[in-house]
Amino acid sequence: MTETIDALAGLVAGGGVVVLSGAGLSTESGIPDYRGPSGAARRHSPMTYQTFTRDPLARRRYWARSHLGWRMIARAAPNDGHRAVARLQDAGLVDGVITQNVDGLHTAAGSPQVVELHGRLDEVVCLDCGNRTSREELDRRLREANPGFDAAVGAVNPDGDVELADEQVAGFRTVDCTFCGTGMLKPDVVFFGETVPAPRVSHCFAMVGAARLLLVLGSSLTVMSGRRFVLRAAKLGIPVVIANQGPTRGDGYAAMTVDAPLGRLLPALADRVTGAPLSERVPAAGPAGGAVPAGGAVPAGATPVGR
């Protein structure tokens, strides 16, 4: 892995990096992803916004599963990968983070300038009046409304719910907004079939446009929500580096790809680039240069990719 770290350090040490992170960065915190090595097969499709708002039974099923899943998400702690990203920000090399994750672990690790593209599970919004409350408060209310609810929990999904049989959901009681009295509550996250707020997307595009390098961490880039930032960087000639376990849909746009556990890779990278004085850091090639490892060598675990 030494040659891989050397190559990454040569690209990151010049600063101006924007990170785009996905579920693969949180797997070492005990939250599995959908498509990577830790992803578990899922029997149910993720909840869509349309189903959540129109189907009371589906909404009850979602809240029952999410009520249990949230407890596991709330206990999750940042891992070495999250902490390494925060160190890179503290060193002035990473200008900001765009995360597709809803677990809040970047912020918990100390990262400033985090744009949570899909929202956060620890916040709840009323779809009628717009009032926002904490997930802790909702958890308390759901516990009070369902004192006998004690279903067995399997693995939690990245969106914070768990698999439960229909008979385990029967009888679960949901609660409404306490501010307006009747409003429908929803986690303040973007469901499938729902769009990311346009100002948030525009802000992320601006971050990518101002970057010297886009560093993708732990995302398969399967959905356009995250992949569009890779496409924008490629269009602008901004180098893209992808570190993920397994192939991604953005590999063809990357100047370099790395297949390695992020909990090992990122701390080693942070050690390398923050251990040297600023004057000794080697700047990577600019956007027009394609940003390939020095000498064109292919280090173990890393692959320069032509556009």
C-alpha positions as a LaTeX table, in Angstrom:
\begin{tabular}{lrrr}
\hline
Residue & $x$ (\AA) & $y$ (\AA) & $z$ (\AA) \\
\hline
Met1 & 0.00 & 0.00 & 0.00 \\
Thr2 & 3.02 & 2.31 & 0.35 \\
Glu3 & 3.14 & 3.12 & $-3.36$ \\
Thr4 & $-0.60$ & 3.80 & $-3.34$ \\
Ile5 & $-0.23$ & 6.25 & $-0.45$ \\
Asp6 & 2.66 & 7.94 & $-2.23$ \\
Ala7 & 0.57 & 8.42 & $-5.36$ \\
Leu8 & $-2.44$ & 9.71 & $-3.42$ \\
Ala9 & $-0.26$ & 12.03 & $-1.37$ \\
Gly10 & 1.13 & 13.54 & $-4.54$ \\
Leu11 & $-2.39$ & 14.36 & $-5.68$ \\
Val12 & $-3.86$ & 15.54 & $-2.38$ \\
Ala13 & $-0.92$ & 17.49 & $-0.97$ \\
Gly14 & $-1.53$ & 20.47 & $-3.24$ \\
Gly15 & $-4.80$ & 21.20 & $-1.43$ \\
Gly16 & $-8.03$ & 22.47 & $-2.98$ \\
Val17 & $-9.63$ & 19.05 & $-2.51$ \\
Val18 & $-13.37$ & 18.48 & $-2.27$ \\
Val19 & $-14.47$ & 15.11 & $-0.87$ \\
Leu20 & $-17.58$ & 13.29 & $-2.10$ \\
Ser21 & $-18.34$ & 10.47 & 0.34 \\
Gly22 & $-20.77$ & 7.57 & 0.31 \\
Ala23 & $-21.91$ & 4.66 & 2.45 \\
Gly24 & $-18.63$ & 2.81 & 2.05 \\
Leu25 & $-16.98$ & 5.31 & 4.38 \\
Ser26 & $-19.34$ & 4.35 & 7.22 \\
Thr27 & $-19.14$ & 0.56 & 6.96 \\
Glu28 & $-16.34$ & 0.44 & 9.54 \\
Ser29 & $-18.69$ & 2.25 & 11.93 \\
Gly30 & $-21.07$ & $-0.71$ & 11.69 \\
Ile31 & $-23.43$ & 0.73 & 9.07 \\
Pro32 & $-23.48$ & $-1.53$ & 5.99 \\
Asp33 & $-23.71$ & $-0.19$ & 2.47 \\
Tyr34 & $-26.00$ & $-1.52$ & $-0.24$ \\
Arg35 & $-23.57$ & $-2.45$ & $-2.97$ \\
Gly36 & $-20.08$ & $-2.79$ & $-1.50$ \\
Pro37 & $-18.44$ & $-5.80$ & 0.17 \\
Ser38 & $-20.42$ & $-5.30$ & 3.39 \\
Gly39 & $-23.75$ & $-4.72$ & 1.66 \\
Ala40 & $-26.44$ & $-7.15$ & 2.70 \\
Ala41 & $-29.17$ & $-8.29$ & 0.34 \\
Arg42 & $-32.35$ & $-6.44$ & 1.14 \\
Arg43 & $-35.83$ & $-7.93$ & 0.72 \\
His44 & $-37.65$ & $-4.61$ & 0.68 \\
Ser45 & $-37.13$ & $-1.70$ & $-1.68$ \\
Pro46 & $-36.20$ & 1.59 & $-0.01$ \\
Met47 & $-39.16$ & 3.75 & 0.92 \\
Thr48 & $-40.24$ & 6.23 & $-1.74$ \\
Tyr49 & $-41.60$ & 9.67 & $-0.94$ \\
Gln50 & $-44.80$ & 8.95 & $-2.81$ \\
Thr51 & $-45.50$ & 5.74 & $-0.88$ \\
Phe52 & $-44.61$ & 7.34 & 2.45 \\
Thr53 & $-47.02$ & 10.24 & 1.99 \\
Arg54 & $-49.91$ & 8.33 & 0.39 \\
Asp55 & $-50.01$ & 4.95 & 2.15 \\
Pro56 & $-50.68$ & 5.01 & 5.94 \\
Leu57 & $-49.83$ & 1.32 & 6.32 \\
Ala58 & $-46.52$ & 1.71 & 4.49 \\
Arg59 & $-45.78$ & 4.77 & 6.59 \\
Arg60 & $-46.44$ & 2.82 & 9.80 \\
Arg61 & $-44.20$ & 0.02 & 8.53 \\
Tyr62 & $-41.45$ & 2.52 & 7.77 \\
Trp63 & $-41.61$ & 4.15 & 11.20 \\
Ala64 & $-41.60$ & 0.81 & 13.00 \\
Arg65 & $-38.48$ & $-0.30$ & 11.14 \\
Ser66 & $-36.81$ & 3.11 & 11.36 \\
His67 & $-37.60$ & 3.41 & 15.06 \\
Leu68 & $-35.46$ & 0.35 & 15.72 \\
Gly69 & $-32.83$ & 1.17 & 13.11 \\
Trp70 & $-32.36$ & 4.68 & 14.44 \\
Arg71 & $-31.16$ & 3.32 & 17.78 \\
Met72 & $-28.32$ & 1.55 & 15.99 \\
Ile73 & $-27.45$ & 4.59 & 13.87 \\
Ala74 & $-27.45$ & 6.78 & 16.98 \\
Arg75 & $-24.91$ & 4.49 & 18.64 \\
Ala76 & $-22.55$ & 4.52 & 15.64 \\
Ala77 & $-19.30$ & 6.43 & 16.13 \\
Pro78 & $-16.97$ & 7.97 & 13.54 \\
Asn79 & $-14.26$ & 5.62 & 12.35 \\
Asp80 & $-10.65$ & 6.26 & 11.40 \\
Gly81 & $-11.68$ & 7.21 & 7.87 \\
His82 & $-14.01$ & 9.99 & 9.07 \\
Arg83 & $-11.36$ & 11.26 & 11.46 \\
Ala84 & $-8.74$ & 11.26 & 8.69 \\
Val85 & $-10.96$ & 13.43 & 6.50 \\
Ala86 & $-11.35$ & 15.87 & 9.39 \\
Arg87 & $-7.56$ & 15.94 & 9.78 \\
Leu88 & $-7.15$ & 16.75 & 6.09 \\
Gln89 & $-9.62$ & 19.60 & 6.50 \\
Asp90 & $-7.83$ & 20.86 & 9.60 \\
Ala91 & $-4.58$ & 20.85 & 7.61 \\
Gly92 & $-6.18$ & 23.03 & 4.95 \\
Leu93 & $-5.97$ & 20.41 & 2.20 \\
Val94 & $-9.68$ & 19.55 & 1.99 \\
Asp95 & $-11.88$ & 22.58 & 1.44 \\
Gly96 & $-15.20$ & 20.83 & 2.00 \\
Val97 & $-17.13$ & 17.57 & 2.12 \\
Ile98 & $-20.21$ & 16.56 & 0.17 \\
Thr99 & $-21.66$ & 13.44 & 1.73 \\
Gln100 & $-24.43$ & 11.20 & 0.47 \\
Asn101 & $-24.66$ & 9.67 & 3.95 \\
Val102 & $-27.38$ & 10.56 & 6.44 \\
Asp103 & $-25.59$ & 9.33 & 9.57 \\
Gly104 & $-23.94$ & 12.62 & 10.62 \\
Leu105 & $-20.60$ & 10.90 & 11.24 \\
His106 & $-18.49$ & 13.45 & 9.34 \\
Thr107 & $-19.71$ & 16.18 & 11.66 \\
Ala108 & $-19.29$ & 13.94 & 14.71 \\
Ala109 & $-15.66$ & 13.38 & 13.65 \\
Gly110 & $-15.03$ & 17.12 & 13.71 \\
Ser111 & $-15.34$ & 17.99 & 10.03 \\
Pro112 & $-16.47$ & 21.53 & 9.27 \\
Gln113 & $-17.95$ & 22.55 & 5.93 \\
Val114 & $-20.01$ & 19.37 & 5.43 \\
Val115 & $-22.89$ & 19.46 & 2.97 \\
Glu116 & $-25.26$ & 16.60 & 3.76 \\
Leu117 & $-26.70$ & 16.06 & 0.31 \\
His118 & $-29.51$ & 13.75 & 1.43 \\
Gly119 & $-30.15$ & 15.29 & 4.85 \\
Arg120 & $-29.74$ & 13.79 & 8.32 \\
Leu121 & $-31.56$ & 11.04 & 10.15 \\
Asp122 & $-31.20$ & 12.82 & 13.48 \\
Glu123 & $-33.61$ & 15.55 & 12.39 \\
Val124 & $-37.37$ & 15.30 & 11.77 \\
Val125 & $-39.57$ & 17.64 & 9.74 \\
Cys126 & $-43.35$ & 18.13 & 9.65 \\
Leu127 & $-44.57$ & 17.95 & 6.07 \\
Asp128 & $-47.52$ & 20.18 & 6.88 \\
Cys129 & $-46.11$ & 23.09 & 8.90 \\
Gly130 & $-42.37$ & 22.64 & 8.31 \\
Asn131 & $-41.48$ & 22.53 & 12.01 \\
Arg132 & $-38.24$ & 20.69 & 12.74 \\
Thr133 & $-37.47$ & 18.66 & 15.83 \\
Ser134 & $-34.73$ & 16.29 & 16.95 \\
Arg135 & $-34.88$ & 12.57 & 16.35 \\
Glu136 & $-34.19$ & 12.05 & 20.05 \\
Glu137 & $-37.46$ & 13.80 & 20.87 \\
Leu138 & $-39.36$ & 11.69 & 18.34 \\
Asp139 & $-37.72$ & 8.53 & 19.69 \\
Arg140 & $-38.97$ & 9.39 & 23.16 \\
Arg141 & $-42.51$ & 9.96 & 21.90 \\
Leu142 & $-42.53$ & 6.71 & 19.90 \\
Arg143 & $-41.31$ & 4.76 & 22.91 \\
Glu144 & $-44.14$ & 6.21 & 24.99 \\
Ala145 & $-46.69$ & 5.42 & 22.28 \\
Asn146 & $-45.41$ & 1.83 & 21.87 \\
Pro147 & $-44.38$ & 0.58 & 25.33 \\
Gly148 & $-44.63$ & $-3.08$ & 24.36 \\
Phe149 & $-42.82$ & $-2.86$ & 21.02 \\
Asp150 & $-39.74$ & $-5.04$ & 21.26 \\
Ala151 & $-39.09$ & $-6.65$ & 17.87 \\
Ala152 & $-35.84$ & $-8.48$ & 17.16 \\
Val153 & $-33.43$ & $-6.39$ & 15.10 \\
Gly154 & $-31.18$ & $-7.64$ & 12.33 \\
Ala155 & $-28.71$ & $-5.52$ & 10.39 \\
Val156 & $-29.47$ & $-1.86$ & 9.95 \\
Asn157 & $-29.60$ & $-0.40$ & 6.45 \\
Pro158 & $-27.72$ & 2.78 & 5.42 \\
Asp159 & $-31.00$ & 4.73 & 5.38 \\
Gly160 & $-31.61$ & 3.80 & 9.02 \\
Asp161 & $-34.30$ & 1.14 & 8.91 \\
Val162 & $-34.19$ & $-2.60$ & 9.58 \\
Glu163 & $-35.94$ & $-5.63$ & 8.18 \\
Leu164 & $-39.12$ & $-6.58$ & 10.07 \\
Ala165 & $-41.87$ & $-9.04$ & 9.24 \\
Asp166 & $-45.37$ & $-7.61$ & 8.81 \\
Glu167 & $-46.59$ & $-9.32$ & 11.97 \\
Gln168 & $-43.89$ & $-7.51$ & 13.95 \\
Val169 & $-45.15$ & $-4.17$ & 12.62 \\
Ala170 & $-48.82$ & $-4.78$ & 13.38 \\
Gly171 & $-50.08$ & $-2.50$ & 16.12 \\
Phe172 & $-47.19$ & $-0.04$ & 15.96 \\
Arg173 & $-48.46$ & 3.49 & 16.59 \\
Thr174 & $-47.09$ & 6.54 & 14.80 \\
Val175 & $-47.29$ & 10.09 & 16.16 \\
Asp176 & $-48.02$ & 13.47 & 14.58 \\
Cys177 & $-46.38$ & 16.87 & 14.83 \\
Thr178 & $-46.67$ & 18.45 & 18.27 \\
Phe179 & $-46.37$ & 21.98 & 16.87 \\
Cys180 & $-49.36$ & 22.01 & 14.50 \\
Gly181 & $-51.09$ & 18.99 & 16.08 \\
Thr182 & $-51.88$ & 16.94 & 12.98 \\
Gly183 & $-48.90$ & 17.21 & 10.62 \\
Met184 & $-47.21$ & 14.17 & 9.09 \\
Leu185 & $-43.66$ & 13.65 & 10.38 \\
Lys186 & $-40.80$ & 12.49 & 8.18 \\
Pro187 & $-37.06$ & 12.12 & 8.76 \\
Asp188 & $-35.34$ & 15.13 & 7.24 \\
Val189 & $-33.72$ & 12.98 & 4.56 \\
Val190 & $-34.29$ & 12.72 & 0.83 \\
Phe191 & $-36.32$ & 9.61 & 0.00 \\
Phe192 & $-36.25$ & 7.85 & $-3.34$ \\
Gly193 & $-38.59$ & 9.72 & $-5.67$ \\
Glu194 & $-37.84$ & 12.98 & $-3.86$ \\
Thr195 & $-35.46$ & 15.62 & $-5.19$ \\
Val196 & $-32.53$ & 17.16 & $-3.37$ \\
Pro197 & $-33.29$ & 20.86 & $-2.73$ \\
Ala198 & $-32.01$ & 22.88 & $-5.70$ \\
Pro199 & $-30.00$ & 25.39 & $-3.61$ \\
Arg200 & $-28.15$ & 22.50 & $-1.97$ \\
Val201 & $-27.30$ & 21.00 & $-5.36$ \\
Ser202 & $-26.17$ & 24.37 & $-6.70$ \\
His203 & $-23.92$ & 24.85 & $-3.67$ \\
Cys204 & $-22.34$ & 21.43 & $-4.27$ \\
Phe205 & $-21.78$ & 22.21 & $-7.95$ \\
Ala206 & $-20.07$ & 25.45 & $-6.91$ \\
Met207 & $-17.83$ & 23.54 & $-4.49$ \\
Val208 & $-16.83$ & 21.10 & $-7.22$ \\
Gly209 & $-16.29$ & 23.90 & $-9.73$ \\
Ala210 & $-13.89$ & 25.66 & $-7.36$ \\
Ala211 & $-11.98$ & 22.48 & $-6.49$ \\
Arg212 & $-8.54$ & 21.50 & $-7.68$ \\
Leu213 & $-9.32$ & 17.81 & $-7.12$ \\
Leu214 & $-12.48$ & 15.78 & $-6.45$ \\
Leu215 & $-11.81$ & 12.86 & $-4.09$ \\
Val216 & $-14.59$ & 10.24 & $-4.03$ \\
Leu217 & $-14.62$ & 8.05 & $-0.92$ \\
Gly218 & $-16.75$ & 4.94 & $-0.49$ \\
Ser219 & $-19.36$ & 5.51 & $-3.17$ \\
Ser220 & $-20.28$ & 3.19 & $-6.03$ \\
Leu221 & $-21.71$ & 6.25 & $-7.83$ \\
Thr222 & $-24.61$ & 4.09 & $-8.94$ \\
Val223 & $-27.23$ & 6.81 & $-8.63$ \\
Met224 & $-27.05$ & 10.15 & $-10.39$ \\
Ser225 & $-27.42$ & 12.08 & $-7.13$ \\
Gly226 & $-23.70$ & 11.65 & $-6.46$ \\
Arg227 & $-22.40$ & 10.74 & $-9.91$ \\
Arg228 & $-23.42$ & 14.12 & $-11.35$ \\
Phe229 & $-20.60$ & 15.77 & $-9.40$ \\
Val230 & $-18.06$ & 13.43 & $-10.97$ \\
Leu231 & $-19.52$ & 14.23 & $-14.39$ \\
Arg232 & $-19.29$ & 17.95 & $-13.65$ \\
Ala233 & $-15.68$ & 17.67 & $-12.53$ \\
Ala234 & $-14.78$ & 15.70 & $-15.65$ \\
Lys235 & $-16.52$ & 18.26 & $-17.86$ \\
Leu236 & $-14.53$ & 21.06 & $-16.23$ \\
Gly237 & $-11.25$ & 19.17 & $-16.49$ \\
Ile238 & $-10.93$ & 18.80 & $-12.73$ \\
Pro239 & $-9.10$ & 15.58 & $-11.78$ \\
Val240 & $-11.16$ & 12.88 & $-10.06$ \\
Val241 & $-9.70$ & 10.27 & $-7.70$ \\
Ile242 & $-11.94$ & 7.42 & $-6.54$ \\
Ala243 & $-11.19$ & 5.27 & $-3.47$ \\
Asn244 & $-13.78$ & 2.54 & $-3.04$ \\
Gln245 & $-13.93$ & $-1.18$ & $-2.42$ \\
Gly246 & $-15.13$ & $-2.47$ & $-5.76$ \\
Pro247 & $-15.75$ & $-0.82$ & $-9.14$ \\
Thr248 & $-17.86$ & 2.30 & $-9.52$ \\
Arg249 & $-19.83$ & 3.92 & $-12.31$ \\
Gly250 & $-17.39$ & 6.80 & $-12.25$ \\
Asp251 & $-14.19$ & 4.84 & $-12.85$ \\
Gly252 & $-14.06$ & 5.86 & $-16.50$ \\
Tyr253 & $-13.78$ & 9.51 & $-15.48$ \\
Ala254 & $-11.10$ & 9.01 & $-12.85$ \\
Ala255 & $-7.46$ & 9.93 & $-13.11$ \\
Met256 & $-6.79$ & 7.30 & $-10.43$ \\
Thr257 & $-8.79$ & 4.59 & $-8.67$ \\
Val258 & $-7.89$ & 2.84 & $-5.42$ \\
Asp259 & $-9.49$ & $-0.36$ & $-4.11$ \\
Ala260 & $-8.70$ & $-0.50$ & $-0.40$ \\
Pro261 & $-10.37$ & $-0.32$ & 3.03 \\
Leu262 & $-10.82$ & 3.38 & 3.76 \\
Gly263 & $-10.22$ & 2.95 & 7.49 \\
Arg264 & $-6.62$ & 1.99 & 6.65 \\
Leu265 & $-6.05$ & 4.06 & 3.53 \\
Leu266 & $-7.20$ & 7.47 & 4.75 \\
Pro267 & $-5.31$ & 7.60 & 8.08 \\
Ala268 & $-2.12$ & 6.59 & 6.25 \\
Leu269 & $-2.77$ & 9.32 & 3.68 \\
Ala270 & $-3.42$ & 11.91 & 6.39 \\
Asp271 & $-0.23$ & 10.89 & 8.18 \\
Arg272 & 1.76 & 11.29 & 4.97 \\
Val273 & 0.48 & 14.67 & 3.81 \\
Thr274 & 0.13 & 16.36 & 7.21 \\
Gly275 & 3.51 & 15.15 & 8.44 \\
Ala276 & 5.41 & 17.26 & 5.92 \\
Pro277 & 5.79 & 21.05 & 6.18 \\
Leu278 & 3.54 & 22.99 & 3.81 \\
Ser279 & 6.57 & 24.13 & 1.76 \\
Glu280 & 7.54 & 20.53 & 1.10 \\
Arg281 & 4.15 & 19.38 & $-0.15$ \\
Val282 & 4.19 & 18.40 & $-3.80$ \\
Pro283 & 1.33 & 19.96 & $-5.79$ \\
Ala284 & $-0.56$ & 17.63 & $-8.10$ \\
Ala285 & $-1.12$ & 18.42 & $-11.76$ \\
Gly286 & $-3.75$ & 21.07 & $-12.44$ \\
Pro287 & $-7.12$ & 20.38 & $-14.02$ \\
Ala288 & $-5.73$ & 20.36 & $-17.54$ \\
Gly289 & $-2.98$ & 17.93 & $-16.63$ \\
Gly290 & $-5.12$ & 14.85 & $-16.02$ \\
Ala291 & $-3.45$ & 14.24 & $-12.62$ \\
Val292 & $-1.73$ & 10.87 & $-12.92$ \\
Pro293 & 0.81 & 9.49 & $-10.44$ \\
Ala294 & 4.34 & 10.80 & $-10.90$ \\
Gly295 & 6.25 & 8.94 & $-13.55$ \\
Gly296 & 3.11 & 7.25 & $-14.81$ \\
Ala297 & 3.71 & 4.23 & $-12.58$ \\
Val298 & 0.76 & 2.15 & $-11.44$ \\
Pro299 & 1.08 & 1.50 & $-7.70$ \\
Ala300 & $-0.36$ & $-1.65$ & $-6.16$ \\
Gly301 & $-4.08$ & $-1.21$ & $-5.60$ \\
Ala302 & $-4.22$ & 2.00 & $-7.64$ \\
Thr303 & $-5.08$ & 2.41 & $-11.29$ \\
Pro304 & $-4.64$ & 5.52 & $-13.43$ \\
Val305 & $-7.60$ & 5.62 & $-15.80$ \\
Gly306 & $-7.80$ & 7.36 & $-19.14$ \\
Arg307 & $-10.80$ & 9.53 & $-19.85$ \\
\hline
\end{tabular}
